């Protein structure tokens, strides 16, 4: 009797657990809490990334000055000089405000190019694996060739041809991000294609569109999310590098890369001009990489060591 | 092995061909065409006649396919056309610049390997020790530091502590080895920084797995000294992943030279690429990108062949 009762109690307990399984916003919060507990450093990286995105969105509300305001205080001031937080540059522009507006460019270019590039790479990878045959062989050779260029060199070639502008930087980034994403997703899609559930779907007469959208894409979703975060840091670095070299974003826009270049020109007069953009770039890239690593470990252990 | 090597070599040619096609296509992405871009640069005005003459001079009036095959035909013979800026064959200028960049890349590679392999091995042999923690923090920081940032921090340090600025005149290695190395050591260090972290990470994780292998236990149990076990049996296998990733490493190093040479005023291929972009010297840009891609694709081929030679397992894959 005792045993029987405890068994029922157990069932009730389980039912209770099932019933209170969180849904909607609660589920998201619960998932975040779980992630924070398992991967605290990666979670911190996510917090920094979120903060950077918020700063980018609300830049005009946060920044004390416009990025282009000349002479808000003296020139070449160190941190704290004349009421500025992080000092001023060679035209007396507020470095703190410029960093905040710089976040707009970095976050916009990084997020947009990664979303387009990885999404396109995923679609091509899945399609290439599904269709197979000559299409697959030719596509893979093309990807081999694209991967034969150091990414920054290919991006420089594209920028030289297209000219400096925000959207052209996005285009250049998409071109250098697609090959890697296609590779990774294709190899995963190839193994999914051979799995029983795909064969079963095909045997009951499912067409290619249904198989690709209902069976293959949902199963590469985890890899997709991991790739997006892991390449975001890389995209931010390449944008900063192009702007630093003066061929990325036009020089009248404040970006972290162009601030670094200005600081390099005046490095003997005011060292802080390179230190702050440097810290911001390193911190954001560091955070995004940690977040990507953590997501990979949690969602897709197979990708480890890639 | 033979079959693997043949297959791998057969893949080399279509890749090279596609590389040239990609560069050719990228250069046709210029809005309008090259002549329009050069002539309309700045506030310069030009006549229709000038435009037509320029197009004839650069063969832009011919069909695309003919332009491509002319370009490739000449390129195979080492003629990449005349620089639009120097008004002389591209290879004349590039020929002097290539050795500088190659030297810089090789020095950086040596620094990275010499420093990172021992670090990775020590870190793997003594996991959770202070040196392992230090190595892991260094590698994580290293792979999050863009190469331009490392370079600028090095210069900032040198300028403010030693009053040092990058020297302007360049001395070739065979003329003045001392001055040459003095000039290249800081750029090479900056370039190598990321790879030090990367190679240390790769070596550490490879060595961690190798330590647990049966042949390591066998080597120890038959009474070999610890150093023989680690160096003869362990190191040899731990270097394999470094070899396989060296294609990526060289690609990144070549990409990095563009930035490093600009910052440290080294007159190599990287700096001339940036200059060519500002000077709208499209023949130079085109030639240089193709040459760099050839380097990388060839290095990848050599790496794959070496790997097949050193690791018999690959032949069955």
JSON list of N, CA and C in Angstrom, two decimals, chain A residues 252-298:
[
{"chain": "A", "resi": 252, "resn": "UNK", "atom": "N", "xyz": [34.11, 60.30, -43.19]},
{"chain": "A", "resi": 252, "resn": "UNK", "atom": "CA", "xyz": [33.33, 61.28, -42.42]},
{"chain": "A", "resi": 252, "resn": "UNK", "atom": "C", "xyz": [32.43, 60.63, -41.37]},
{"chain": "A", "resi": 253, "resn": "UNK", "atom": "N", "xyz": [32.28, 59.28, -41.43]},
{"chain": "A", "resi": 253, "resn": "UNK", "atom": "CA", "xyz": [31.48, 58.57, -40.44]},
{"chain": "A", "resi": 253, "resn": "UNK", "atom": "C", "xyz": [32.42, 58.08, -39.33]},
{"chain": "A", "resi": 254, "resn": "UNK", "atom": "N", "xyz": [31.99, 58.25, -38.06]},
{"chain": "A", "resi": 254, "resn": "UNK", "atom": "CA", "xyz": [32.81, 57.76, -36.96]},
{"chain": "A", "resi": 254, "resn": "UNK", "atom": "C", "xyz": [32.67, 56.24, -36.85]},
{"chain": "A", "resi": 255, "resn": "UNK", "atom": "N", "xyz": [33.78, 55.52, -37.00]},
{"chain": "A", "resi": 255, "resn": "UNK", "atom": "CA", "xyz": [33.77, 54.07, -36.76]},
{"chain": "A", "resi": 255, "resn": "UNK", "atom": "C", "xyz": [34.94, 53.74, -35.85]},
{"chain": "A", "resi": 256, "resn": "UNK", "atom": "N", "xyz": [34.87, 52.58, -35.22]},
{"chain": "A", "resi": 256, "resn": "UNK", "atom": "CA", "xyz": [35.96, 52.18, -34.32]},
{"chain": "A", "resi": 256, "resn": "UNK", "atom": "C", "xyz": [37.26, 52.05, -35.11]},
{"chain": "A", "resi": 257, "resn": "UNK", "atom": "N", "xyz": [37.16, 51.50, -36.32]},
{"chain": "A", "resi": 257, "resn": "UNK", "atom": "CA", "xyz": [38.36, 51.32, -37.14]},
{"chain": "A", "resi": 257, "resn": "UNK", "atom": "C", "xyz": [38.98, 52.64, -37.55]},
{"chain": "A", "resi": 258, "resn": "UNK", "atom": "N", "xyz": [38.15, 53.61, -37.98]},
{"chain": "A", "resi": 258, "resn": "UNK", "atom": "CA", "xyz": [38.72, 54.89, -38.43]},
{"chain": "A", "resi": 258, "resn": "UNK", "atom": "C", "xyz": [39.23, 55.70, -37.24]},
{"chain": "A", "resi": 259, "resn": "UNK", "atom": "N", "xyz": [38.62, 55.53, -36.06]},
{"chain": "A", "resi": 259, "resn": "UNK", "atom": "CA", "xyz": [39.13, 56.20, -34.86]},
{"chain": "A", "resi": 259, "resn": "UNK", "atom": "C", "xyz": [40.52, 55.69, -34.52]},
{"chain": "A", "resi": 260, "resn": "UNK", "atom": "N", "xyz": [40.69, 54.39, -34.70]},
{"chain": "A", "resi": 260, "resn": "UNK", "atom": "CA", "xyz": [41.98, 53.76, -34.44]},
{"chain": "A", "resi": 260, "resn": "UNK", "atom": "C", "xyz": [43.03, 54.32, -35.39]},
{"chain": "A", "resi": 261, "resn": "UNK", "atom": "N", "xyz": [42.63, 54.49, -36.66]},
{"chain": "A", "resi": 261, "resn": "UNK", "atom": "CA", "xyz": [43.56, 55.02, -37.65]},
{"chain": "A", "resi": 261, "resn": "UNK", "atom": "C", "xyz": [43.95, 56.48, -37.32]},
{"chain": "A", "resi": 262, "resn": "UNK", "atom": "N", "xyz": [42.95, 57.28, -36.90]},
{"chain": "A", "resi": 262, "resn": "UNK", "atom": "CA", "xyz": [43.26, 58.67, -36.50]},
{"chain": "A", "resi": 262, "resn": "UNK", "atom": "C", "xyz": [44.22, 58.67, -35.31]},
{"chain": "A", "resi": 263, "resn": "UNK", "atom": "N", "xyz": [43.96, 57.75, -34.38]},
{"chain": "A", "resi": 263, "resn": "UNK", "atom": "CA", "xyz": [44.82, 57.64, -33.21]},
{"chain": "A", "resi": 263, "resn": "UNK", "atom": "C", "xyz": [46.24, 57.27, -33.59]},
{"chain": "A", "resi": 264, "resn": "UNK", "atom": "N", "xyz": [46.36, 56.39, -34.60]},
{"chain": "A", "resi": 264, "resn": "UNK", "atom": "CA", "xyz": [47.69, 55.96, -35.04]},
{"chain": "A", "resi": 264, "resn": "UNK", "atom": "C", "xyz": [48.45, 57.15, -35.64]},
{"chain": "A", "resi": 265, "resn": "UNK", "atom": "N", "xyz": [47.74, 57.99, -36.39]},
{"chain": "A", "resi": 265, "resn": "UNK", "atom": "CA", "xyz": [48.40, 59.16, -36.98]},
{"chain": "A", "resi": 265, "resn": "UNK", "atom": "C", "xyz": [48.96, 60.08, -35.90]},
{"chain": "A", "resi": 266, "resn": "UNK", "atom": "N", "xyz": [48.23, 60.19, -34.78]},
{"chain": "A", "resi": 266, "resn": "UNK", "atom": "CA", "xyz": [48.63, 61.13, -33.74]},
{"chain": "A", "resi": 266, "resn": "UNK", "atom": "C", "xyz": [49.15, 60.40, -32.51]},
{"chain": "A", "resi": 267, "resn": "UNK", "atom": "N", "xyz": [49.76, 59.23, -32.73]},
{"chain": "A", "resi": 267, "resn": "UNK", "atom": "CA", "xyz": [50.11, 58.37, -31.60]},
{"chain": "A", "resi": 267, "resn": "UNK", "atom": "C", "xyz": [51.15, 59.01, -30.70]},
{"chain": "A", "resi": 268, "resn": "UNK", "atom": "N", "xyz": [52.00, 59.89, -31.25]},
{"chain": "A", "resi": 268, "resn": "UNK", "atom": "CA", "xyz": [53.02, 60.51, -30.41]},
{"chain": "A", "resi": 268, "resn": "UNK", "atom": "C", "xyz": [52.46, 61.67, -29.59]},
{"chain": "A", "resi": 269, "resn": "UNK", "atom": "N", "xyz": [51.24, 62.17, -29.96]},
{"chain": "A", "resi": 269, "resn": "UNK", "atom": "CA", "xyz": [50.68, 63.30, -29.22]},
{"chain": "A", "resi": 269, "resn": "UNK", "atom": "C", "xyz": [49.72, 62.85, -28.13]},
{"chain": "A", "resi": 270, "resn": "UNK", "atom": "N", "xyz": [48.83, 61.88, -28.46]},
{"chain": "A", "resi": 270, "resn": "UNK", "atom": "CA", "xyz": [47.84, 61.46, -27.48]},
{"chain": "A", "resi": 270, "resn": "UNK", "atom": "C", "xyz": [47.57, 59.95, -27.61]},
{"chain": "A", "resi": 271, "resn": "UNK", "atom": "N", "xyz": [48.24, 59.18, -26.76]},
{"chain": "A", "resi": 271, "resn": "UNK", "atom": "CA", "xyz": [48.12, 57.72, -26.82]},
{"chain": "A", "resi": 271, "resn": "UNK", "atom": "C", "xyz": [46.71, 57.22, -26.55]},
{"chain": "A", "resi": 272, "resn": "UNK", "atom": "N", "xyz": [45.93, 57.98, -25.75]},
{"chain": "A", "resi": 272, "resn": "UNK", "atom": "CA", "xyz": [44.58, 57.50, -25.40]},
{"chain": "A", "resi": 272, "resn": "UNK", "atom": "C", "xyz": [43.70, 57.37, -26.63]},
{"chain": "A", "resi": 273, "resn": "UNK", "atom": "N", "xyz": [44.02, 58.10, -27.71]},
{"chain": "A", "resi": 273, "resn": "UNK", "atom": "CA", "xyz": [43.18, 58.05, -28.90]},
{"chain": "A", "resi": 273, "resn": "UNK", "atom": "C", "xyz": [43.14, 56.66, -29.53]},
{"chain": "A", "resi": 274, "resn": "UNK", "atom": "N", "xyz": [44.19, 55.85, -29.31]},
{"chain": "A", "resi": 274, "resn": "UNK", "atom": "CA", "xyz": [44.12, 54.48, -29.82]},
{"chain": "A", "resi": 274, "resn": "UNK", "atom": "C", "xyz": [43.66, 53.51, -28.74]},
{"chain": "A", "resi": 275, "resn": "UNK", "atom": "N", "xyz": [43.90, 53.88, -27.48]},
{"chain": "A", "resi": 275, "resn": "UNK", "atom": "CA", "xyz": [43.60, 52.93, -26.40]},
{"chain": "A", "resi": 275, "resn": "UNK", "atom": "C", "xyz": [42.10, 52.65, -26.30]},
{"chain": "A", "resi": 276, "resn": "UNK", "atom": "N", "xyz": [41.27, 53.71, -26.33]},
{"chain": "A", "resi": 276, "resn": "UNK", "atom": "CA", "xyz": [39.83, 53.47, -26.11]},
{"chain": "A", "resi": 276, "resn": "UNK", "atom": "C", "xyz": [39.15, 52.70, -27.24]},
{"chain": "A", "resi": 277, "resn": "UNK", "atom": "N", "xyz": [39.31, 53.11, -28.51]},
{"chain": "A", "resi": 277, "resn": "UNK", "atom": "CA", "xyz": [38.70, 52.27, -29.55]},
{"chain": "A", "resi": 277, "resn": "UNK", "atom": "C", "xyz": [39.25, 50.85, -29.51]},
{"chain": "A", "resi": 278, "resn": "UNK", "atom": "N", "xyz": [40.56, 50.72, -29.19]},
{"chain": "A", "resi": 278, "resn": "UNK", "atom": "CA", "xyz": [41.17, 49.39, -29.09]},
{"chain": "A", "resi": 278, "resn": "UNK", "atom": "C", "xyz": [40.48, 48.53, -28.06]},
{"chain": "A", "resi": 279, "resn": "UNK", "atom": "N", "xyz": [40.27, 49.13, -26.85]},
{"chain": "A", "resi": 279, "resn": "UNK", "atom": "CA", "xyz": [39.61, 48.37, -25.77]},
{"chain": "A", "resi": 279, "resn": "UNK", "atom": "C", "xyz": [38.20, 47.96, -26.21]},
{"chain": "A", "resi": 280, "resn": "UNK", "atom": "N", "xyz": [37.47, 48.90, -26.83]},
{"chain": "A", "resi": 280, "resn": "UNK", "atom": "CA", "xyz": [36.08, 48.61, -27.20]},
{"chain": "A", "resi": 280, "resn": "UNK", "atom": "C", "xyz": [36.04, 47.45, -28.22]},
{"chain": "A", "resi": 281, "resn": "UNK", "atom": "N", "xyz": [36.89, 47.52, -29.26]},
{"chain": "A", "resi": 281, "resn": "UNK", "atom": "CA", "xyz": [36.90, 46.45, -30.26]},
{"chain": "A", "resi": 281, "resn": "UNK", "atom": "C", "xyz": [37.23, 45.12, -29.61]},
{"chain": "A", "resi": 282, "resn": "UNK", "atom": "N", "xyz": [38.32, 45.11, -28.82]},
{"chain": "A", "resi": 282, "resn": "UNK", "atom": "CA", "xyz": [38.76, 43.85, -28.20]},
{"chain": "A", "resi": 282, "resn": "UNK", "atom": "C", "xyz": [37.66, 43.30, -27.29]},
{"chain": "A", "resi": 283, "resn": "UNK", "atom": "N", "xyz": [37.04, 44.18, -26.50]},
{"chain": "A", "resi": 283, "resn": "UNK", "atom": "CA", "xyz": [36.01, 43.72, -25.55]},
{"chain": "A", "resi": 283, "resn": "UNK", "atom": "C", "xyz": [34.82, 43.10, -26.28]},
{"chain": "A", "resi": 284, "resn": "UNK", "atom": "N", "xyz": [34.34, 43.78, -27.33]},
{"chain": "A", "resi": 284, "resn": "UNK", "atom": "CA", "xyz": [33.16, 43.28, -28.05]},
{"chain": "A", "resi": 284, "resn": "UNK", "atom": "C", "xyz": [33.49, 41.96, -28.76]},
{"chain": "A", "resi": 285, "resn": "UNK", "atom": "N", "xyz": [34.66, 41.92, -29.42]},
{"chain": "A", "resi": 285, "resn": "UNK", "atom": "CA", "xyz": [35.02, 40.69, -30.14]},
{"chain": "A", "resi": 285, "resn": "UNK", "atom": "C", "xyz": [35.22, 39.53, -29.16]},
{"chain": "A", "resi": 286, "resn": "UNK", "atom": "N", "xyz": [35.90, 39.82, -28.07]},
{"chain": "A", "resi": 286, "resn": "UNK", "atom": "CA", "xyz": [36.13, 38.84, -27.00]},
{"chain": "A", "resi": 286, "resn": "UNK", "atom": "C", "xyz": [34.79, 38.28, -26.52]},
{"chain": "A", "resi": 287, "resn": "UNK", "atom": "N", "xyz": [33.83, 39.17, -26.24]},
{"chain": "A", "resi": 287, "resn": "UNK", "atom": "CA", "xyz": [32.52, 38.76, -25.73]},
{"chain": "A", "resi": 287, "resn": "UNK", "atom": "C", "xyz": [31.78, 37.90, -26.74]},
{"chain": "A", "resi": 288, "resn": "UNK", "atom": "N", "xyz": [31.78, 38.34, -28.00]},
{"chain": "A", "resi": 288, "resn": "UNK", "atom": "CA", "xyz": [31.04, 37.60, -29.02]},
{"chain": "A", "resi": 288, "resn": "UNK", "atom": "C", "xyz": [31.66, 36.21, -29.21]},
{"chain": "A", "resi": 289, "resn": "UNK", "atom": "N", "xyz": [33.00, 36.14, -29.20]},
{"chain": "A", "resi": 289, "resn": "UNK", "atom": "CA", "xyz": [33.66, 34.84, -29.36]},
{"chain": "A", "resi": 289, "resn": "UNK", "atom": "C", "xyz": [33.30, 33.91, -28.20]},
{"chain": "A", "resi": 290, "resn": "UNK", "atom": "N", "xyz": [33.29, 34.45, -26.98]},
{"chain": "A", "resi": 290, "resn": "UNK", "atom": "CA", "xyz": [32.94, 33.62, -25.82]},
{"chain": "A", "resi": 290, "resn": "UNK", "atom": "C", "xyz": [31.51, 33.13, -25.92]},
{"chain": "A", "resi": 291, "resn": "UNK", "atom": "N", "xyz": [30.61, 34.04, -26.33]},
{"chain": "A", "resi": 291, "resn": "UNK", "atom": "CA", "xyz": [29.21, 33.65, -26.49]},
{"chain": "A", "resi": 291, "resn": "UNK", "atom": "C", "xyz": [29.09, 32.54, -27.53]},
{"chain": "A", "resi": 292, "resn": "UNK", "atom": "N", "xyz": [29.79, 32.70, -28.66]},
{"chain": "A", "resi": 292, "resn": "UNK", "atom": "CA", "xyz": [29.75, 31.69, -29.71]},
{"chain": "A", "resi": 292, "resn": "UNK", "atom": "C", "xyz": [30.25, 30.34, -29.22]},
{"chain": "A", "resi": 293, "resn": "UNK", "atom": "N", "xyz": [31.40, 30.36, -28.50]},
{"chain": "A", "resi": 293, "resn": "UNK", "atom": "CA", "xyz": [31.96, 29.12, -27.96]},
{"chain": "A", "resi": 293, "resn": "UNK", "atom": "C", "xyz": [30.97, 28.43, -27.04]},
{"chain": "A", "resi": 294, "resn": "UNK", "atom": "N", "xyz": [30.34, 29.23, -26.15]},
{"chain": "A", "resi": 294, "resn": "UNK", "atom": "CA", "xyz": [29.40, 28.67, -25.20]},
{"chain": "A", "resi": 294, "resn": "UNK", "atom": "C", "xyz": [28.19, 28.08, -25.90]},
{"chain": "A", "resi": 295, "resn": "UNK", "atom": "N", "xyz": [27.63, 28.81, -26.87]},
{"chain": "A", "resi": 295, "resn": "UNK", "atom": "CA", "xyz": [26.47, 28.32, -27.61]},
{"chain": "A", "resi": 295, "resn": "UNK", "atom": "C", "xyz": [26.81, 27.02, -28.34]},
{"chain": "A", "resi": 296, "resn": "UNK", "atom": "N", "xyz": [28.04, 26.98, -28.90]},
{"chain": "A", "resi": 296, "resn": "UNK", "atom": "CA", "xyz": [28.45, 25.78, -29.63]},
{"chain": "A", "resi": 296, "resn": "UNK", "atom": "C", "xyz": [28.49, 24.58, -28.69]},
{"chain": "A", "resi": 297, "resn": "UNK", "atom": "N", "xyz": [29.09, 24.77, -27.51]},
{"chain": "A", "resi": 297, "resn": "UNK", "atom": "CA", "xyz": [29.18, 23.66, -26.57]},
{"chain": "A", "resi": 297, "resn": "UNK", "atom": "C", "xyz": [27.80, 23.17, -26.16]},
{"chain": "A", "resi": 298, "resn": "UNK", "atom": "N", "xyz": [26.87, 24.11, -25.97]},
{"chain": "A", "resi": 298, "resn": "UNK", "atom": "CA", "xyz": [25.54, 23.73, -25.50]},
{"chain": "A", "resi": 298, "resn": "UNK", "atom": "C", "xyz": [24.70, 23.13, -26.62]}
]
